Amino acid sequence: MKILILQASPRAKGNTAWMAEEYKNAAEAAGHEVTLVNVARKKIAGCLACEYCHNKGNGACIQKDDMQELYPLMAEAEVLVLAAPIYYFTLCAQIQAPIQRMYCVNAPAKVKKMALLVSSYSPGVYSGAIAEYHDICDYWHAEDSGIVTAMIDEQKTEATKQKIAALVGNL
């Protein structure tokens, strides 16, 4: 399967980046084709709500930023993995921009399954992000193949690595 991982942590060696790399490694070991994109390093603006995409643009966004690199990857992905740190109760801004910019095409055409990897140093902060993720799965008609959270002492552990590998087994 073609898997696209959108990793949204600005910290290249951070906990979320580690989770995304572990998913990538497990998926590649299982024979999947994986592309990992650090969207935190991309310049992706929010949706302008200008409706160009639905009027004159025929599904193309008027903005020409780094999202142009993601549209073809999203169009071909069969599995989409969102990897995001939780700073304040929901998915971080760095992952929100590419998700919301999919408005122009409504939903990724081939995505049939999704997974969520989230980390935080604070307890009890995942419910908003998980609810949003489930809403995205429902709206895009994608099956939830699982969620892994990693808080404080769960980060970069063998137990978390095994939970991430189990997600790949759900494909």
PDB file of C-alpha atoms in Angstrom:
ATOM      1  CA  MET A   1       0.000   0.000   0.000  1.00  0.00           C
ATOM      2  CA  LYS A   2       1.064   3.599  -0.527  1.00  0.00           C
ATOM      3  CA  ILE A   3       1.342   5.302   2.835  1.00  0.00           C
ATOM      4  CA  LEU A   4       1.740   9.018   3.415  1.00  0.00           C
ATOM      5  CA  ILE A   5       2.820  10.223   6.843  1.00  0.00           C
ATOM      6  CA  LEU A   6       2.324  13.901   7.622  1.00  0.00           C
ATOM      7  CA  GLN A   7       4.615  14.649  10.559  1.00  0.00           C
ATOM      8  CA  ALA A   8       3.917  18.015  12.159  1.00  0.00           C
ATOM      9  CA  SER A   9       6.501  18.527  14.866  1.00  0.00           C
ATOM     10  CA  PRO A  10       8.971  21.365  14.380  1.00  0.00           C
ATOM     11  CA  ARG A  11      11.428  19.361  16.510  1.00  0.00           C
ATOM     12  CA  ALA A  12      13.334  17.080  14.115  1.00  0.00           C
ATOM     13  CA  LYS A  13      14.428  14.745  16.929  1.00  0.00           C
ATOM     14  CA  GLY A  14      11.295  15.178  19.038  1.00  0.00           C
ATOM     15  CA  ASN A  15       8.832  12.590  20.261  1.00  0.00           C
ATOM     16  CA  THR A  16       6.357  12.984  17.423  1.00  0.00           C
ATOM     17  CA  ALA A  17       9.110  12.776  14.807  1.00  0.00           C
ATOM     18  CA  TRP A  18      10.333   9.587  16.497  1.00  0.00           C
ATOM     19  CA  MET A  19       6.813   8.094  16.364  1.00  0.00           C
ATOM     20  CA  ALA A  20       6.512   8.930  12.655  1.00  0.00           C
ATOM     21  CA  GLU A  21       9.905   7.346  11.917  1.00  0.00           C
ATOM     22  CA  GLU A  22       8.951   4.205  13.830  1.00  0.00           C
ATOM     23  CA  TYR A  23       5.732   3.916  11.816  1.00  0.00           C
ATOM     24  CA  LYS A  24       7.690   4.416   8.602  1.00  0.00           C
ATOM     25  CA  ASN A  25      10.231   1.749   9.555  1.00  0.00           C
ATOM     26  CA  ALA A  26       7.555  -0.791  10.508  1.00  0.00           C
ATOM     27  CA  ALA A  27       5.533  -0.117   7.347  1.00  0.00           C
ATOM     28  CA  GLU A  28       8.559  -0.407   5.072  1.00  0.00           C
ATOM     29  CA  ALA A  29       9.567  -3.643   6.810  1.00  0.00           C
ATOM     30  CA  ALA A  30       6.062  -4.944   6.031  1.00  0.00           C
ATOM     31  CA  GLY A  31       6.554  -4.129   2.339  1.00  0.00           C
ATOM     32  CA  HIS A  32       4.602  -0.891   2.072  1.00  0.00           C
ATOM     33  CA  GLU A  33       5.701   2.157   0.066  1.00  0.00           C
ATOM     34  CA  VAL A  34       6.050   5.029   2.541  1.00  0.00           C
ATOM     35  CA  THR A  35       6.522   8.764   2.114  1.00  0.00           C
ATOM     36  CA  LEU A  36       7.120  10.826   5.235  1.00  0.00           C
ATOM     37  CA  VAL A  37       6.739  14.599   4.975  1.00  0.00           C
ATOM     38  CA  ASN A  38       7.615  16.996   7.772  1.00  0.00           C
ATOM     39  CA  VAL A  39       4.847  19.530   7.229  1.00  0.00           C
ATOM     40  CA  ALA A  40       6.223  21.666  10.065  1.00  0.00           C
ATOM     41  CA  ARG A  41       9.105  22.557   7.727  1.00  0.00           C
ATOM     42  CA  LYS A  42       6.760  23.495   4.891  1.00  0.00           C
ATOM     43  CA  LYS A  43       5.221  26.866   4.199  1.00  0.00           C
ATOM     44  CA  ILE A  44       1.532  26.022   4.001  1.00  0.00           C
ATOM     45  CA  ALA A  45      -0.975  28.787   4.548  1.00  0.00           C
ATOM     46  CA  GLY A  46      -4.483  28.278   5.822  1.00  0.00           C
ATOM     47  CA  CYS A  47      -7.497  28.129   3.546  1.00  0.00           C
ATOM     48  CA  LEU A  48      -8.593  31.571   2.367  1.00  0.00           C
ATOM     49  CA  ALA A  49     -12.261  30.543   1.964  1.00  0.00           C
ATOM     50  CA  CYS A  50     -12.191  32.359  -1.370  1.00  0.00           C
ATOM     51  CA  GLU A  51     -13.988  29.495  -3.168  1.00  0.00           C
ATOM     52  CA  TYR A  52     -11.680  29.818  -6.188  1.00  0.00           C
ATOM     53  CA  CYS A  53     -11.181  26.037  -6.054  1.00  0.00           C
ATOM     54  CA  HIS A  54     -14.905  25.367  -6.400  1.00  0.00           C
ATOM     55  CA  ASN A  55     -15.620  28.069  -8.952  1.00  0.00           C
ATOM     56  CA  LYS A  56     -12.841  28.932 -11.414  1.00  0.00           C
ATOM     57  CA  GLY A  57     -10.164  26.545 -10.138  1.00  0.00           C
ATOM     58  CA  ASN A  58     -11.801  23.187 -10.940  1.00  0.00           C
ATOM     59  CA  GLY A  59     -10.556  21.751  -7.638  1.00  0.00           C
ATOM     60  CA  ALA A  60      -7.208  23.578  -7.630  1.00  0.00           C
ATOM     61  CA  CYS A  61      -6.342  25.987  -4.841  1.00  0.00           C
ATOM     62  CA  ILE A  62      -5.430  29.537  -5.836  1.00  0.00           C
ATOM     63  CA  GLN A  63      -2.548  29.581  -3.337  1.00  0.00           C
ATOM     64  CA  LYS A  64       0.797  28.437  -4.666  1.00  0.00           C
ATOM     65  CA  ASP A  65       2.795  27.405  -1.629  1.00  0.00           C
ATOM     66  CA  ASP A  66       4.330  24.149  -0.390  1.00  0.00           C
ATOM     67  CA  MET A  67       0.916  22.493  -0.375  1.00  0.00           C
ATOM     68  CA  GLN A  68       1.481  22.015  -4.115  1.00  0.00           C
ATOM     69  CA  GLU A  69       3.995  19.294  -3.165  1.00  0.00           C
ATOM     70  CA  LEU A  70       1.407  17.514  -1.010  1.00  0.00           C
ATOM     71  CA  TYR A  71      -1.572  17.421  -3.371  1.00  0.00           C
ATOM     72  CA  PRO A  72      -0.111  14.695  -5.637  1.00  0.00           C
ATOM     73  CA  LEU A  73       1.066  12.689  -2.622  1.00  0.00           C
ATOM     74  CA  MET A  74      -2.371  12.941  -1.027  1.00  0.00           C
ATOM     75  CA  ALA A  75      -4.019  11.946  -4.311  1.00  0.00           C
ATOM     76  CA  GLU A  76      -2.023   8.696  -4.474  1.00  0.00           C
ATOM     77  CA  ALA A  77      -1.985   7.728  -0.785  1.00  0.00           C
ATOM     78  CA  GLU A  78      -4.057   4.735   0.284  1.00  0.00           C
ATOM     79  CA  VAL A  79      -3.168   5.206   3.945  1.00  0.00           C
ATOM     80  CA  LEU A  80      -2.742   8.587   5.613  1.00  0.00           C
ATOM     81  CA  VAL A  81      -0.972   8.855   8.955  1.00  0.00           C
ATOM     82  CA  LEU A  82      -1.218  12.072  10.931  1.00  0.00           C
ATOM     83  CA  ALA A  83       1.597  12.552  13.445  1.00  0.00           C
ATOM     84  CA  ALA A  84       1.220  15.629  15.615  1.00  0.00           C
ATOM     85  CA  PRO A  85       2.307  16.992  18.954  1.00  0.00           C
ATOM     86  CA  ILE A  86      -0.487  18.217  21.180  1.00  0.00           C
ATOM     87  CA  TYR A  87       0.297  21.648  22.513  1.00  0.00           C
ATOM     88  CA  TYR A  88      -3.113  22.836  23.567  1.00  0.00           C
ATOM     89  CA  PHE A  89      -5.840  20.180  23.426  1.00  0.00           C
ATOM     90  CA  THR A  90      -6.138  19.622  19.675  1.00  0.00           C
ATOM     91  CA  LEU A  91      -4.109  18.892  16.586  1.00  0.00           C
ATOM     92  CA  CYS A  92      -1.361  21.474  16.187  1.00  0.00           C
ATOM     93  CA  ALA A  93      -1.460  24.239  13.581  1.00  0.00           C
ATOM     94  CA  GLN A  94       1.247  22.611  11.479  1.00  0.00           C
ATOM     95  CA  ILE A  95      -1.037  19.629  10.719  1.00  0.00           C
ATOM     96  CA  GLN A  96      -4.207  21.699  10.529  1.00  0.00           C
ATOM     97  CA  ALA A  97      -3.091  23.688   7.490  1.00  0.00           C
ATOM     98  CA  PRO A  98      -2.624  20.720   5.110  1.00  0.00           C
ATOM     99  CA  ILE A  99      -5.785  19.028   6.383  1.00  0.00           C
ATOM    100  CA  GLN A 100      -7.875  22.140   5.850  1.00  0.00           C
ATOM    101  CA  ARG A 101      -6.315  22.870   2.474  1.00  0.00           C
ATOM    102  CA  MET A 102      -7.772  19.561   1.254  1.00  0.00           C
ATOM    103  CA  TYR A 103     -11.042  21.514   1.106  1.00  0.00           C
ATOM    104  CA  CYS A 104     -10.365  22.203  -2.555  1.00  0.00           C
ATOM    105  CA  VAL A 105     -10.630  18.502  -3.442  1.00  0.00           C
ATOM    106  CA  ASN A 106     -12.994  17.557  -0.590  1.00  0.00           C
ATOM    107  CA  ALA A 107     -11.117  14.365   0.345  1.00  0.00           C
ATOM    108  CA  PRO A 108      -8.019  12.455  -0.731  1.00  0.00           C
ATOM    109  CA  ALA A 109      -9.234  10.222  -3.558  1.00  0.00           C
ATOM    110  CA  LYS A 110      -7.603   6.922  -2.604  1.00  0.00           C
ATOM    111  CA  VAL A 111      -7.236   7.135   1.182  1.00  0.00           C
ATOM    112  CA  LYS A 112      -9.061   4.165   2.676  1.00  0.00           C
ATOM    113  CA  LYS A 113      -7.344   3.993   6.056  1.00  0.00           C
ATOM    114  CA  MET A 114      -5.888   6.464   8.504  1.00  0.00           C
ATOM    115  CA  ALA A 115      -3.864   6.378  11.714  1.00  0.00           C
ATOM    116  CA  LEU A 116      -3.059   8.975  14.351  1.00  0.00           C
ATOM    117  CA  LEU A 117       0.182   9.366  16.305  1.00  0.00           C
ATOM    118  CA  VAL A 118       0.144  12.054  19.002  1.00  0.00           C
ATOM    119  CA  SER A 119       2.457  13.022  21.834  1.00  0.00           C
ATOM    120  CA  SER A 120       2.359  15.501  24.674  1.00  0.00           C
ATOM    121  CA  TYR A 121       4.016  16.230  27.992  1.00  0.00           C
ATOM    122  CA  SER A 122       0.641  16.931  29.572  1.00  0.00           C
ATOM    123  CA  PRO A 123      -1.888  14.357  30.760  1.00  0.00           C
ATOM    124  CA  GLY A 124      -5.514  14.458  29.646  1.00  0.00           C
ATOM    125  CA  VAL A 125      -5.031  16.553  26.510  1.00  0.00           C
ATOM    126  CA  TYR A 126      -5.810  14.092  23.720  1.00  0.00           C
ATOM    127  CA  SER A 127      -9.615  14.033  23.548  1.00  0.00           C
ATOM    128  CA  GLY A 128      -9.985  17.064  21.243  1.00  0.00           C
ATOM    129  CA  ALA A 129      -7.395  15.787  18.772  1.00  0.00           C
ATOM    130  CA  ILE A 130      -8.858  12.280  18.792  1.00  0.00           C
ATOM    131  CA  ALA A 131     -12.383  13.598  18.232  1.00  0.00           C
ATOM    132  CA  GLU A 132     -11.192  15.729  15.311  1.00  0.00           C
ATOM    133  CA  TYR A 133      -9.289  12.772  13.852  1.00  0.00           C
ATOM    134  CA  HIS A 134     -12.409  10.576  14.048  1.00  0.00           C
ATOM    135  CA  ASP A 135     -14.435  13.320  12.359  1.00  0.00           C
ATOM    136  CA  ILE A 136     -11.869  13.499   9.536  1.00  0.00           C
ATOM    137  CA  CYS A 137     -11.963   9.710   9.119  1.00  0.00           C
ATOM    138  CA  ASP A 138     -15.755   9.793   8.937  1.00  0.00           C
ATOM    139  CA  TYR A 139     -15.883  12.713   6.512  1.00  0.00           C
ATOM    140  CA  TRP A 140     -13.253  11.210   4.225  1.00  0.00           C
ATOM    141  CA  HIS A 141     -14.828   7.721   4.515  1.00  0.00           C
ATOM    142  CA  ALA A 142     -11.520   6.336   5.784  1.00  0.00           C
ATOM    143  CA  GLU A 143     -11.223   3.485   8.230  1.00  0.00           C
ATOM    144  CA  ASP A 144      -9.496   4.274  11.514  1.00  0.00           C
ATOM    145  CA  SER A 145      -6.599   1.817  11.692  1.00  0.00           C
ATOM    146  CA  GLY A 146      -5.613   3.027  15.146  1.00  0.00           C
ATOM    147  CA  ILE A 147      -4.278   5.688  17.449  1.00  0.00           C
ATOM    148  CA  VAL A 148      -1.106   5.761  19.513  1.00  0.00           C
ATOM    149  CA  THR A 149      -0.605   8.397  22.180  1.00  0.00           C
ATOM    150  CA  ALA A 150       2.668   8.912  24.013  1.00  0.00           C
ATOM    151  CA  MET A 151       2.787  10.985  27.154  1.00  0.00           C
ATOM    152  CA  ILE A 152       5.907  11.833  29.194  1.00  0.00           C
ATOM    153  CA  ASP A 153       7.261   8.414  30.280  1.00  0.00           C
ATOM    154  CA  GLU A 154       5.744   6.626  27.236  1.00  0.00           C
ATOM    155  CA  GLN A 155       7.811   8.597  24.750  1.00  0.00           C
ATOM    156  CA  LYS A 156      10.550   6.825  22.812  1.00  0.00           C
ATOM    157  CA  THR A 157       9.969   3.523  24.613  1.00  0.00           C
ATOM    158  CA  GLU A 158       9.917  -0.046  23.370  1.00  0.00           C
ATOM    159  CA  ALA A 159       6.261  -0.339  24.463  1.00  0.00           C
ATOM    160  CA  THR A 160       5.271   2.642  22.309  1.00  0.00           C
ATOM    161  CA  LYS A 161       7.328   1.279  19.428  1.00  0.00           C
ATOM    162  CA  GLN A 162       5.355  -1.986  19.664  1.00  0.00           C
ATOM    163  CA  LYS A 163       2.018  -0.106  19.688  1.00  0.00           C
ATOM    164  CA  ILE A 164       3.076   1.750  16.548  1.00  0.00           C
ATOM    165  CA  ALA A 165       4.120  -1.496  14.841  1.00  0.00           C
ATOM    166  CA  ALA A 166       0.706  -2.953  15.727  1.00  0.00           C
ATOM    167  CA  LEU A 167      -0.959  -0.137  13.775  1.00  0.00           C
ATOM    168  CA  VAL A 168       0.869  -1.293  10.669  1.00  0.00           C
ATOM    169  CA  GLY A 169      -0.534  -4.760  11.345  1.00  0.00           C
ATOM    170  CA  ASN A 170      -4.033  -3.231  11.096  1.00  0.00           C
ATOM    171  CA  LEU A 171      -3.481  -2.416   7.437  1.00  0.00           C
TER     172      LEU A 171
END
